[in-house]
Coordinates of C-alpha atoms in Angstrom, one line a residue:
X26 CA 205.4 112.6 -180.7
X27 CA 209.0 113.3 -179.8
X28 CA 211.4 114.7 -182.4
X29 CA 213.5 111.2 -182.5
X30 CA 210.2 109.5 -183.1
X31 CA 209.0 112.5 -185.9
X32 CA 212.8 112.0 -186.9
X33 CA 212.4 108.1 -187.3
X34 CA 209.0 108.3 -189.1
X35 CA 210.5 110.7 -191.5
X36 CA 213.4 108.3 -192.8
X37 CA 210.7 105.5 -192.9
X38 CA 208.4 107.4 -195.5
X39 CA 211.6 108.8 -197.5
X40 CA 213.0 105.0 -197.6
X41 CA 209.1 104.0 -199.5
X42 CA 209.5 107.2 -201.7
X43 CA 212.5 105.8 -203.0
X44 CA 212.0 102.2 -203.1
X45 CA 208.6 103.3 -205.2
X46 CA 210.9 105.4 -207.4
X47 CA 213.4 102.6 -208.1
X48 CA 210.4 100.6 -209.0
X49 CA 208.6 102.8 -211.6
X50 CA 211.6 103.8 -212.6
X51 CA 212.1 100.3 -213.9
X52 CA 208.8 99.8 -214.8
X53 CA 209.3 102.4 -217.1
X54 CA 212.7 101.4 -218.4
X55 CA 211.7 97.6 -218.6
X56 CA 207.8 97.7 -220.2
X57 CA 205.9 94.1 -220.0
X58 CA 208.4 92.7 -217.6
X59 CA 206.0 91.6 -215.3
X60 CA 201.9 91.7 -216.0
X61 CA 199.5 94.5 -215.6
X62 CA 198.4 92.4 -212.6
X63 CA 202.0 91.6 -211.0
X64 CA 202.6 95.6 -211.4
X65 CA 199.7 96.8 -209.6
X66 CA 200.2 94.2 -206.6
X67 CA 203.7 95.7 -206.5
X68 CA 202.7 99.2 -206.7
X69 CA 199.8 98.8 -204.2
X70 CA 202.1 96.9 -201.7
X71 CA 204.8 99.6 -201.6
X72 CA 201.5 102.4 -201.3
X73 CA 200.2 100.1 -198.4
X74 CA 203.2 99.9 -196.4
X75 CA 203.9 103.9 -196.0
X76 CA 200.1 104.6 -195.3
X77 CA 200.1 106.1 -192.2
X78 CA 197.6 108.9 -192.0
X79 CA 195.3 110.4 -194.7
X80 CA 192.2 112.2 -195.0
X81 CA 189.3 110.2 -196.6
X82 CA 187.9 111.5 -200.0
X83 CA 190.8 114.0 -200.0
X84 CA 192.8 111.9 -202.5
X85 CA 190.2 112.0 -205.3
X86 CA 189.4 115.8 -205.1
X87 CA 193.5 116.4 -204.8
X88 CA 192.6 118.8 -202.1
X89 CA 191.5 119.0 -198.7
X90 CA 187.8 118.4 -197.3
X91 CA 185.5 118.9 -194.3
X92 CA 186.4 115.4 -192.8
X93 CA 188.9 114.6 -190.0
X94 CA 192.4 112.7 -190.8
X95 CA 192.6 109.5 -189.6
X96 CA 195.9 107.9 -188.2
X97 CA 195.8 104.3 -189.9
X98 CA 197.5 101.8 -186.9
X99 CA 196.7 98.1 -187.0
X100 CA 199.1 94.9 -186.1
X101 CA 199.1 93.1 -189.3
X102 CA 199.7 96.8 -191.0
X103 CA 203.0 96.9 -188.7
X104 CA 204.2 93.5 -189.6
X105 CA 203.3 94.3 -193.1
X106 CA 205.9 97.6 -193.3
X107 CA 208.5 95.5 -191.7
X108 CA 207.5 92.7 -194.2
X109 CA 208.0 95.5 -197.2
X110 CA 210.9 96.9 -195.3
X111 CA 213.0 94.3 -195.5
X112 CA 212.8 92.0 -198.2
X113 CA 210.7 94.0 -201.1
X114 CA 212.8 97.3 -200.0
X115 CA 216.4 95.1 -200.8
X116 CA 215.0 93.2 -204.0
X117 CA 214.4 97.0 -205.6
X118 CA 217.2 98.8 -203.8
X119 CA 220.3 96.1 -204.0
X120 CA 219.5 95.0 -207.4
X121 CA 221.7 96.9 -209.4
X122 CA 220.1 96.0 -213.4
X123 CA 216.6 97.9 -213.9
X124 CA 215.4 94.6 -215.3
X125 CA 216.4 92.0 -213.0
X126 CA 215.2 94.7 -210.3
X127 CA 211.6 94.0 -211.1
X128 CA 211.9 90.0 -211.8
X129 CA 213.5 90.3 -207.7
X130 CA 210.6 92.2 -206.4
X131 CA 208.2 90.4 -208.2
X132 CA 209.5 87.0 -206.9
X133 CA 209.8 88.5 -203.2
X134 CA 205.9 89.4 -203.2
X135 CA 204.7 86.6 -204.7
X136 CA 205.0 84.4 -201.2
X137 CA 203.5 87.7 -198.8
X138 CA 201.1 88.4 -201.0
X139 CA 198.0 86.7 -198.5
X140 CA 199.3 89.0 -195.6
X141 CA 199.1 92.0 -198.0
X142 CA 195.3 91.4 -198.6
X143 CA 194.9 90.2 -194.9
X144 CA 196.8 93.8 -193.9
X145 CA 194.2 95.7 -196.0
X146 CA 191.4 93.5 -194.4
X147 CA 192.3 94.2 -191.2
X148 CA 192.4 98.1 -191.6
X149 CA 189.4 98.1 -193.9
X150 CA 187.4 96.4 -190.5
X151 CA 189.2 98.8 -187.8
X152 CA 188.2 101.9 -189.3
X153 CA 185.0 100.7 -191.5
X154 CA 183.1 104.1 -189.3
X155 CA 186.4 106.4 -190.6
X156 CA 186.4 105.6 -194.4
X157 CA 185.3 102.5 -197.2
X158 CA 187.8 100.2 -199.0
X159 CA 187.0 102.8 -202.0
X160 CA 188.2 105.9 -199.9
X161 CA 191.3 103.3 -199.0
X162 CA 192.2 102.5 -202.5
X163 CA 192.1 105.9 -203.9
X164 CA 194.1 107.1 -201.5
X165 CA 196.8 104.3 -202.3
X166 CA 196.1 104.9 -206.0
X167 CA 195.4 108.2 -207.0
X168 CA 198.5 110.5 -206.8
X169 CA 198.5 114.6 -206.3
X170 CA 201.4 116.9 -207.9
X171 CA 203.1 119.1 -205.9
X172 CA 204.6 121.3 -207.7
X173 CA 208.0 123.4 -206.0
X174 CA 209.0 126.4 -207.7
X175 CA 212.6 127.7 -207.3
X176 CA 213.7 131.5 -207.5
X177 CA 216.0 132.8 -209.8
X178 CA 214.8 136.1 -210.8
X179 CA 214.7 136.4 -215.0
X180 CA 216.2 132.2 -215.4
X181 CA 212.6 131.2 -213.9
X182 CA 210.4 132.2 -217.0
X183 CA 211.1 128.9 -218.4
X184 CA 208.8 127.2 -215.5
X185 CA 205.9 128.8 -217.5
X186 CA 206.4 126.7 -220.4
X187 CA 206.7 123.5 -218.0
X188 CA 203.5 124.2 -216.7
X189 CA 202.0 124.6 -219.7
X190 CA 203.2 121.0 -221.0
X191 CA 202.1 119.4 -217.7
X192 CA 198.3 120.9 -218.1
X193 CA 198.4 119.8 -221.8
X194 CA 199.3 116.5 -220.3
X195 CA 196.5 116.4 -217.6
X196 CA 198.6 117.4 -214.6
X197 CA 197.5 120.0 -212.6
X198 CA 199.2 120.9 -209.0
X199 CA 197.4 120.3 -206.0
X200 CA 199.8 122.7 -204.5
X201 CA 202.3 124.8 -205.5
X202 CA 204.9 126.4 -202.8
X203 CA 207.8 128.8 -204.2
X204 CA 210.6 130.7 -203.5
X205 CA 211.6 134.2 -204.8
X206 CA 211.0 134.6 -208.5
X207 CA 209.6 130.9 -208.2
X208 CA 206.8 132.4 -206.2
X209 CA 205.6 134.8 -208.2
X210 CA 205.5 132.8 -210.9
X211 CA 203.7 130.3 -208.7
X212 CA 200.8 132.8 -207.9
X213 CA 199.7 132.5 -211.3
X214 CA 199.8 128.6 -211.7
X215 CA 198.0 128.8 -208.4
X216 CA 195.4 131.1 -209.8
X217 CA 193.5 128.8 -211.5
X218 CA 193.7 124.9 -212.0
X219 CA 192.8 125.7 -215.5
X220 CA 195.7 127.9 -216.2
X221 CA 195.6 130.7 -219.4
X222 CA 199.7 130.6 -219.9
X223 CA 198.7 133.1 -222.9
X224 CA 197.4 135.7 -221.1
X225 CA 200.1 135.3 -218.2
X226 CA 202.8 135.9 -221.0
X227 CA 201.0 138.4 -222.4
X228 CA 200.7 140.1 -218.5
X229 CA 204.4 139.8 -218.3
X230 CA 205.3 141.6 -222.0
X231 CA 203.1 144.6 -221.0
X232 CA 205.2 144.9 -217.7
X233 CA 207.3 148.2 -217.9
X234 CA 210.5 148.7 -215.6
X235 CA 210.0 151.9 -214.1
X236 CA 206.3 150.8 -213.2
X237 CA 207.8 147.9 -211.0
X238 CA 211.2 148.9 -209.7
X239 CA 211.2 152.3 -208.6
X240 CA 214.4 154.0 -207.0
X241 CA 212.0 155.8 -203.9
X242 CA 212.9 156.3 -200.5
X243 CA 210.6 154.7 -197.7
X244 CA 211.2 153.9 -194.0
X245 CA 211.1 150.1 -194.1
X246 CA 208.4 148.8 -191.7
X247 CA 208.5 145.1 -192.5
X248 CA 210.5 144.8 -195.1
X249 CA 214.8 145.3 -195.6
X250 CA 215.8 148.8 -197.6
X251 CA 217.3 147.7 -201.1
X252 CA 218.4 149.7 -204.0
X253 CA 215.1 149.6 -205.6
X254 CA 211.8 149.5 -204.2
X255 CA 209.5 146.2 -205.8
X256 CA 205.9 147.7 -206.6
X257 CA 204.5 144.1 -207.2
X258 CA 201.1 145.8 -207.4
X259 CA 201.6 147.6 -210.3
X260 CA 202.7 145.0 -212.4
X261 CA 200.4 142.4 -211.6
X262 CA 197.1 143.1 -209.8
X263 CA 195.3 143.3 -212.3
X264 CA 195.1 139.2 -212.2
X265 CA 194.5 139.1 -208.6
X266 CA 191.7 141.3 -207.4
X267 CA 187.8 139.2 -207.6
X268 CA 185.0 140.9 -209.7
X269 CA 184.4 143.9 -207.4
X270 CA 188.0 145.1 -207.6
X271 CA 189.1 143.5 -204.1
X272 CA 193.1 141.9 -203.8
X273 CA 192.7 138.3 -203.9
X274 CA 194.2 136.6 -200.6
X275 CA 196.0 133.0 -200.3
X276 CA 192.6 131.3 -199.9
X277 CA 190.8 132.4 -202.9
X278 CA 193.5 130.8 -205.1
X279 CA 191.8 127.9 -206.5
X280 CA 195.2 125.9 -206.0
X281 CA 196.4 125.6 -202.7
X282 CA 199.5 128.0 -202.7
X283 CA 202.4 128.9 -199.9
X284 CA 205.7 131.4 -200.6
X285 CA 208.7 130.7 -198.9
X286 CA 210.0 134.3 -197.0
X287 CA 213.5 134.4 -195.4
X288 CA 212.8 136.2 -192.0
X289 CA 215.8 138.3 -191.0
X290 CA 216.9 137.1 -187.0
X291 CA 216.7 140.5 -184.6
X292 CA 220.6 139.7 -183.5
X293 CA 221.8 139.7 -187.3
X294 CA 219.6 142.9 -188.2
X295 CA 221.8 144.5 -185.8
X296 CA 224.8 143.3 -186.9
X297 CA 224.2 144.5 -190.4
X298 CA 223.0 148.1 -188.8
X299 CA 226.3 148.2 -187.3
X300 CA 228.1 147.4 -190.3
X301 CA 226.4 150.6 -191.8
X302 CA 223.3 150.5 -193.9
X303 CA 223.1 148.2 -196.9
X304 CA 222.5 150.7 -199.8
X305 CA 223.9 154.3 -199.9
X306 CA 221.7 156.0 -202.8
X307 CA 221.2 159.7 -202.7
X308 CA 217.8 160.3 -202.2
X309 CA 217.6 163.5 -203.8
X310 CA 218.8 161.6 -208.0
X311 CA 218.4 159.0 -210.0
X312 CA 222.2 157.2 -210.5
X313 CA 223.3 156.3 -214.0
X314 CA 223.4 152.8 -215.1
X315 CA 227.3 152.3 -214.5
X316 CA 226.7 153.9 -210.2
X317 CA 223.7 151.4 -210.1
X318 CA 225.2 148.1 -211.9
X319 CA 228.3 148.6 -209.3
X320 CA 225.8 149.4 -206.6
X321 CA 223.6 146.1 -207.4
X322 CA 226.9 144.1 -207.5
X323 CA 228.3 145.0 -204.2
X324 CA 224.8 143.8 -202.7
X325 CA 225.3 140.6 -204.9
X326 CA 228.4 139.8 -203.3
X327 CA 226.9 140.6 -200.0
X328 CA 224.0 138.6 -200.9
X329 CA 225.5 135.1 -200.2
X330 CA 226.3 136.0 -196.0
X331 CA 222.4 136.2 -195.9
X332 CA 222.3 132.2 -196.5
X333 CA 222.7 131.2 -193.2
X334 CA 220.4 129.8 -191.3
X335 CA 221.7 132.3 -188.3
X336 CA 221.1 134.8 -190.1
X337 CA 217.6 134.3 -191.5
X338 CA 214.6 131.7 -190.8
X339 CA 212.5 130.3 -192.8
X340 CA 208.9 131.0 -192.7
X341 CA 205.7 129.7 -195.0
X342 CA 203.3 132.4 -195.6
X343 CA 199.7 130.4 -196.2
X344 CA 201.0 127.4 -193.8
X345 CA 198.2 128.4 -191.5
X346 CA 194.8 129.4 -191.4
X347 CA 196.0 133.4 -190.3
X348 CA 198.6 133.6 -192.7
X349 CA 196.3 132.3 -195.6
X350 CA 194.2 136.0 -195.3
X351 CA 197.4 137.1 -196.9
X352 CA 197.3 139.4 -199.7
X353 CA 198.5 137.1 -202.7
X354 CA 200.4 139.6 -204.2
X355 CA 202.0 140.5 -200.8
X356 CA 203.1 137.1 -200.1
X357 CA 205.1 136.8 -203.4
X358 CA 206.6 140.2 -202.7
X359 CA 207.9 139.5 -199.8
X360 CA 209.4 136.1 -201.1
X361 CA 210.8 138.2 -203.8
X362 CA 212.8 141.4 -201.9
X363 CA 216.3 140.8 -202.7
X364 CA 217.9 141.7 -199.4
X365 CA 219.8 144.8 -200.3
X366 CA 218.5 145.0 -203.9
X367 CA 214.6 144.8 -203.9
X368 CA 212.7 146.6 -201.3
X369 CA 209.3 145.3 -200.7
X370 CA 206.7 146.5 -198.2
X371 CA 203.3 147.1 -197.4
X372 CA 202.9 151.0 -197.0
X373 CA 198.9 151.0 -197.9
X374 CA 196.9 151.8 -195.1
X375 CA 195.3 148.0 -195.1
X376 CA 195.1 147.5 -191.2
X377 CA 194.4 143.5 -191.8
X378 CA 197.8 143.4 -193.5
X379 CA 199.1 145.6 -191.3
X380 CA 197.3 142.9 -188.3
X381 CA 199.4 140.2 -189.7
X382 CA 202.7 141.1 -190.6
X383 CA 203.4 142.5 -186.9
X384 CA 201.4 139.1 -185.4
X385 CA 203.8 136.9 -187.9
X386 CA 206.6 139.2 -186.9
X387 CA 206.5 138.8 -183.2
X388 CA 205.6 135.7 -183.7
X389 CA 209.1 134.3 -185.2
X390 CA 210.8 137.2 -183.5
X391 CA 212.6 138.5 -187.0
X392 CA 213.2 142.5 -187.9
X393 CA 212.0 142.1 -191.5
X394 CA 211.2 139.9 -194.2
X395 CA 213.5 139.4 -197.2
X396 CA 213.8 137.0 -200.3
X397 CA 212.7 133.1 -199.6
X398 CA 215.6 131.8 -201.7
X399 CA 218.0 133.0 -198.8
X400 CA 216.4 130.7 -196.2
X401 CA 215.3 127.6 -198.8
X402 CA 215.6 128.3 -202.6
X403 CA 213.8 125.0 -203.6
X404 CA 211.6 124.2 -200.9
X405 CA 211.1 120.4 -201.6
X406 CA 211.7 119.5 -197.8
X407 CA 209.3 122.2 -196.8
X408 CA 206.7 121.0 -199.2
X409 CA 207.1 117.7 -198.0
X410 CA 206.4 118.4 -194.3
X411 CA 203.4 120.3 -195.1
X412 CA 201.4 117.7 -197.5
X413 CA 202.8 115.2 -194.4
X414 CA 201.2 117.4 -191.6
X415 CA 197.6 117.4 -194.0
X416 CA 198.3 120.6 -196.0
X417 CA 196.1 119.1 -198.9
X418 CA 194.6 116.1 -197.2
X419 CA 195.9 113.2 -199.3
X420 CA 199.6 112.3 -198.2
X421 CA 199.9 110.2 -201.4
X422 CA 201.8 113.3 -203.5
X423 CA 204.5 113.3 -206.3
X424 CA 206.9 115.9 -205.5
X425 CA 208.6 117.9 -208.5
X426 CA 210.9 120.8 -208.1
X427 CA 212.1 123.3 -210.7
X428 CA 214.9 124.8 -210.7
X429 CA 216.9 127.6 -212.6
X430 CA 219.7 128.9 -210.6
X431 CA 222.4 127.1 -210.1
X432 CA 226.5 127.6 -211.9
X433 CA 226.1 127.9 -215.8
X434 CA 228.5 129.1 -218.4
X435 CA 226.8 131.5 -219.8
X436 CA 227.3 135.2 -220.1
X437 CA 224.9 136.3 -217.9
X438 CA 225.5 133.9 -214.8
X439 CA 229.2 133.1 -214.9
X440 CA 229.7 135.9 -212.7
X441 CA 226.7 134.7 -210.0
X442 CA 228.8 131.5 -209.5
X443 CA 229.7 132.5 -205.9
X444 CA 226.2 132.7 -205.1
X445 CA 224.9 130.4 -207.4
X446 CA 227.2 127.5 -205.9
X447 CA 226.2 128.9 -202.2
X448 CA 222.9 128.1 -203.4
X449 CA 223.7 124.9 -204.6
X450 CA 224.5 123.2 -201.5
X451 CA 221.2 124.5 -199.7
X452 CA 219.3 123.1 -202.4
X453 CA 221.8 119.6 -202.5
X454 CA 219.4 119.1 -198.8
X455 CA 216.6 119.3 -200.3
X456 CA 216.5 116.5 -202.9
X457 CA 216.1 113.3 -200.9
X458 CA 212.3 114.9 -200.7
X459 CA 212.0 115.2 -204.9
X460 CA 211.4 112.4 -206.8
X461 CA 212.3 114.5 -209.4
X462 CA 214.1 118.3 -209.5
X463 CA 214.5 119.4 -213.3
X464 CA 217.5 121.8 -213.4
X465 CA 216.3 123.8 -215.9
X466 CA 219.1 124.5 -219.3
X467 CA 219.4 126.9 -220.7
X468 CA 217.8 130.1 -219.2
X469 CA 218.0 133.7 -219.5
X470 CA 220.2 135.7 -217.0
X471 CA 218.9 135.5 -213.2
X472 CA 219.0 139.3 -213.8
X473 CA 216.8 139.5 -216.7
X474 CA 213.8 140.6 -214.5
X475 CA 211.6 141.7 -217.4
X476 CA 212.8 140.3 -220.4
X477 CA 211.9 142.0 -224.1
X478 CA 208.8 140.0 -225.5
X479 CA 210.9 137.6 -227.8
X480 CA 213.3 136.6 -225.1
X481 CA 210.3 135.7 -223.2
X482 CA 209.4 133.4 -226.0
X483 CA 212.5 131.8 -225.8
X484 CA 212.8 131.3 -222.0
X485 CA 208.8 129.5 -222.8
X486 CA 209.7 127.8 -225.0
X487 CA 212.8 126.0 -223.5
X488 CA 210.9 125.3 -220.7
X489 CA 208.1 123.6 -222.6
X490 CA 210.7 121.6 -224.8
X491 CA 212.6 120.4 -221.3
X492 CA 209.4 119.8 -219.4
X493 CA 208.7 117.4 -223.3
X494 CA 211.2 114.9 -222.6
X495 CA 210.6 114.7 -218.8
X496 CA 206.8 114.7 -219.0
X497 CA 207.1 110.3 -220.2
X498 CA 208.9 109.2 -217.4
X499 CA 206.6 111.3 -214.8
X500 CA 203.8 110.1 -216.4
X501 CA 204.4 106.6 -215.1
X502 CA 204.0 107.8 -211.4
X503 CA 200.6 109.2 -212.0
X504 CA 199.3 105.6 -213.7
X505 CA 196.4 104.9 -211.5
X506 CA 197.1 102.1 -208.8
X507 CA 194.1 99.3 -208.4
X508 CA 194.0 96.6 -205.9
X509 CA 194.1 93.1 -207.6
X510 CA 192.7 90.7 -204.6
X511 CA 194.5 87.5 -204.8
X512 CA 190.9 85.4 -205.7
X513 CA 189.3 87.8 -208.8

């Protein structure tokens, strides 16, 4: 398929997404408007018109299976989008009153509603070998979360209590993909489906600084020197190694699970070499806190020429079958390693890491690997593109991205504004993929790596209190979708 084509298709499935959003949206809003009936036709209309590919029995499971995908391409199906295309699409998106916006669809589906059940008909015959009208339906009805974490360093804690309310409410990820801080706090959630938020918290609280950042010297091998050198391992391993003590890679998450790394181009690694190197500690003493706060500030201002997308590239570590033998840890290291700040690296002698990170290297042609928020803080459009190409099987997803930096007033982020409002814009790209990004208020300071235990509790518990309000309206998009034949 050519890139104008890809390009094309794109806009088609993003123009569905939001008509379907207007229309829950006012379903919600506007309860009993229509009946139980007239909302699942219109539900399952929308659903049938952006079917396109999908793997059978994937949608029920919310993961992949051992089947092949099947590309769904029949004549009436064709007419049918252009049918939903045109008049449904203008009923929900011109209609400017929630209300009347459901009374307009409603009364445009009510004459198509025979070629809807002939559409489904006639791709139930053409692929009767591929997959039954019951594999059909659950794909159009069920719906999978994907869950997009964004960094933020110490403002992300409050994603824990979000989670937490969304398992309370029955909705567990069928994948979760992060960035930075987001990522790490992802690898748990992607841990288990049946997350233990106590005993994650209670993981973080007995976290001690100087186990985790150290100020050592190593020779950088894949990763960019920093101020402090990120021992991920000895902070968290403990929760990802299997009964006989081995690290837990990608694929033994029970959750499928991807981290966003910024991979630093060869031409800008120069540059920056050039330029001089991007810390200048001594190695031979510890600095006091004022020679290390100015230190870590310089870097900060520094940090915001890294996002550029010719400067770094964007890479999904788990988006194929090599990269999913990654050391879990590893991966959210990496994604984590604050170019200038946090060095991360793998220094063990581990030759299968070592196998991949100079395959995955060479491969994008980058000098090292640095912090995922650089090349795609909230990775919505990334996500998106990888449930499309089959990353979980079922295409049928609900997309919903946290986020905790961006410009607040607050002590400890009026100061980041520069970077947080460089962010900003990157993430601004990204949202026509969400239906929904929660910008998460209030949260501690991006800073606050390892908060003290009751500031912790606090970042929790705001998350769970925002993720309280939200969790109504989300709810509504996971209402199972039934066909209703026109006869029955």
């Amino acid at each position: 398929m050519s890139e104008s084509a890809k390009d094309e298709r794109e806009e088609d499935q993003l123009r569905f997404q939001r008509v379907e959003a207007k229309l829950i949206r006012a379903l919600y809003d506007h309860p009993g408007t229509v009946s139980q009936r007239t909302e699942h036709q219109l539900r399952y209309a929308l659903a049938l018109a952006a079917l396109d590919t999908f793997q059978p029995g994937a949608a029920v499971r919310h993961k992949r299976n051992d089947r092949p995908d099947v590309q769904v391409r029949t004549p009436r199906l064709g007419q049918w989008r252009r049918r939903v295309r045109g008049e449904l699409s203008d009923a929900l998106l011109r209609t400017r009153r929630t209300g009347e916006r459901i009374t307009a669809a409603a009364a445009a589906l009510e004459p198509i509603l025979p070629q809807l059940e002939q559409a489904r008909e006639e791709v139930i015959a053409k692929y009767s070998d591929e997959f039954s009208p019951r594999e059909l339906d659950q794909e159009l009805g069920i719906r999978t979360l994907v869950s997009v974490a964004g960094g933020g360093g110490g403002s992300a804690y409050v994603y824990i209590g979000a989670w937490d309310v969304l398992q309370g409410a029955g909705l567990v990820p069928g994948y979760v993909i992060g960035s930075s801080m987001g990522a790490v706090l992802g690898l748990f959630r992607a841990l288990r489906r049946r997350g233990d938020f106590g005993e994650y918290l209670a993981l973080a609280k007995r976290m001690k600084s100087d186990e985790v950042f150290r100020i050592v010297s190593l020779r950088a091998r894949y990763g960019l020197p920093g101020i402090l050198r990120l021992y991920l391992h000895a902070g968290i391993q403990s929760a990802f190694q299997d009964p006989q003590g081995n690290p837990l890679r990608l694929s033994d998450l029970e959750i499928p699970y991807d981290a966003i790394v910024a991979g630093l181009r060869r031409d800008a690694l120069r540059e920056s070499d050039e330029r001089g190197p991007l810390h200048h500690l001594p190695e031979d003493r510890r600095p006091g806190p004022l020679e290390l706060r100015a230190r870590i500030g310089t870097q900060l201002v520094r940090l915001v020429g890294f996002i550029n997308p010719r400067v770094v590239k964007e890479i999904i570590i788990g988006a194929d079958p090599e990269t999913r033998d990654f050391d879990a840890v590893d991966a959210a290291g990496f994604s984590s390693a604050i170019p200038g700040i946090l060095h991360y690296d793998v220094t063990r002698d581990e030759p299968g890491m070592h196998a991949i990170l100079e395959q995955l290297m060479e491969d994008y042609d980058v000098g090292a690997l640095v912090d995922g928020g650089v090349a795609n803080n909230v990775p919505v459009r990334t996500a998106w593109r990888q449930v499309q190409k089959g990353r979980i099987g079922t295409r049928n997803a609900y997309y919903l991205a946290f986020d905790s930096f961006h410009p607040q007033l607050g002590l400890g982020h009026i100061w980041l504004q520069p970077l947080t409002r460089a962010i900003a814009y990157q993430v601004a790209f990204n949202d026509r993929y969400a239906q929904r990004r929660i910008d998460f208020r209030p949260t501690l300071s991006p800073l606050n790596l390892l908060p003290k235990p009751d500031e912790l509790d606090e970042a929790v518990l705001w998350g769970r209190e925002r993720m309280a309000r939200e969790l109504p309206l989300i709810q509504k998009f996971f209402e199972r979708v039934r066909w209703v034949p026109l006869k029955g």
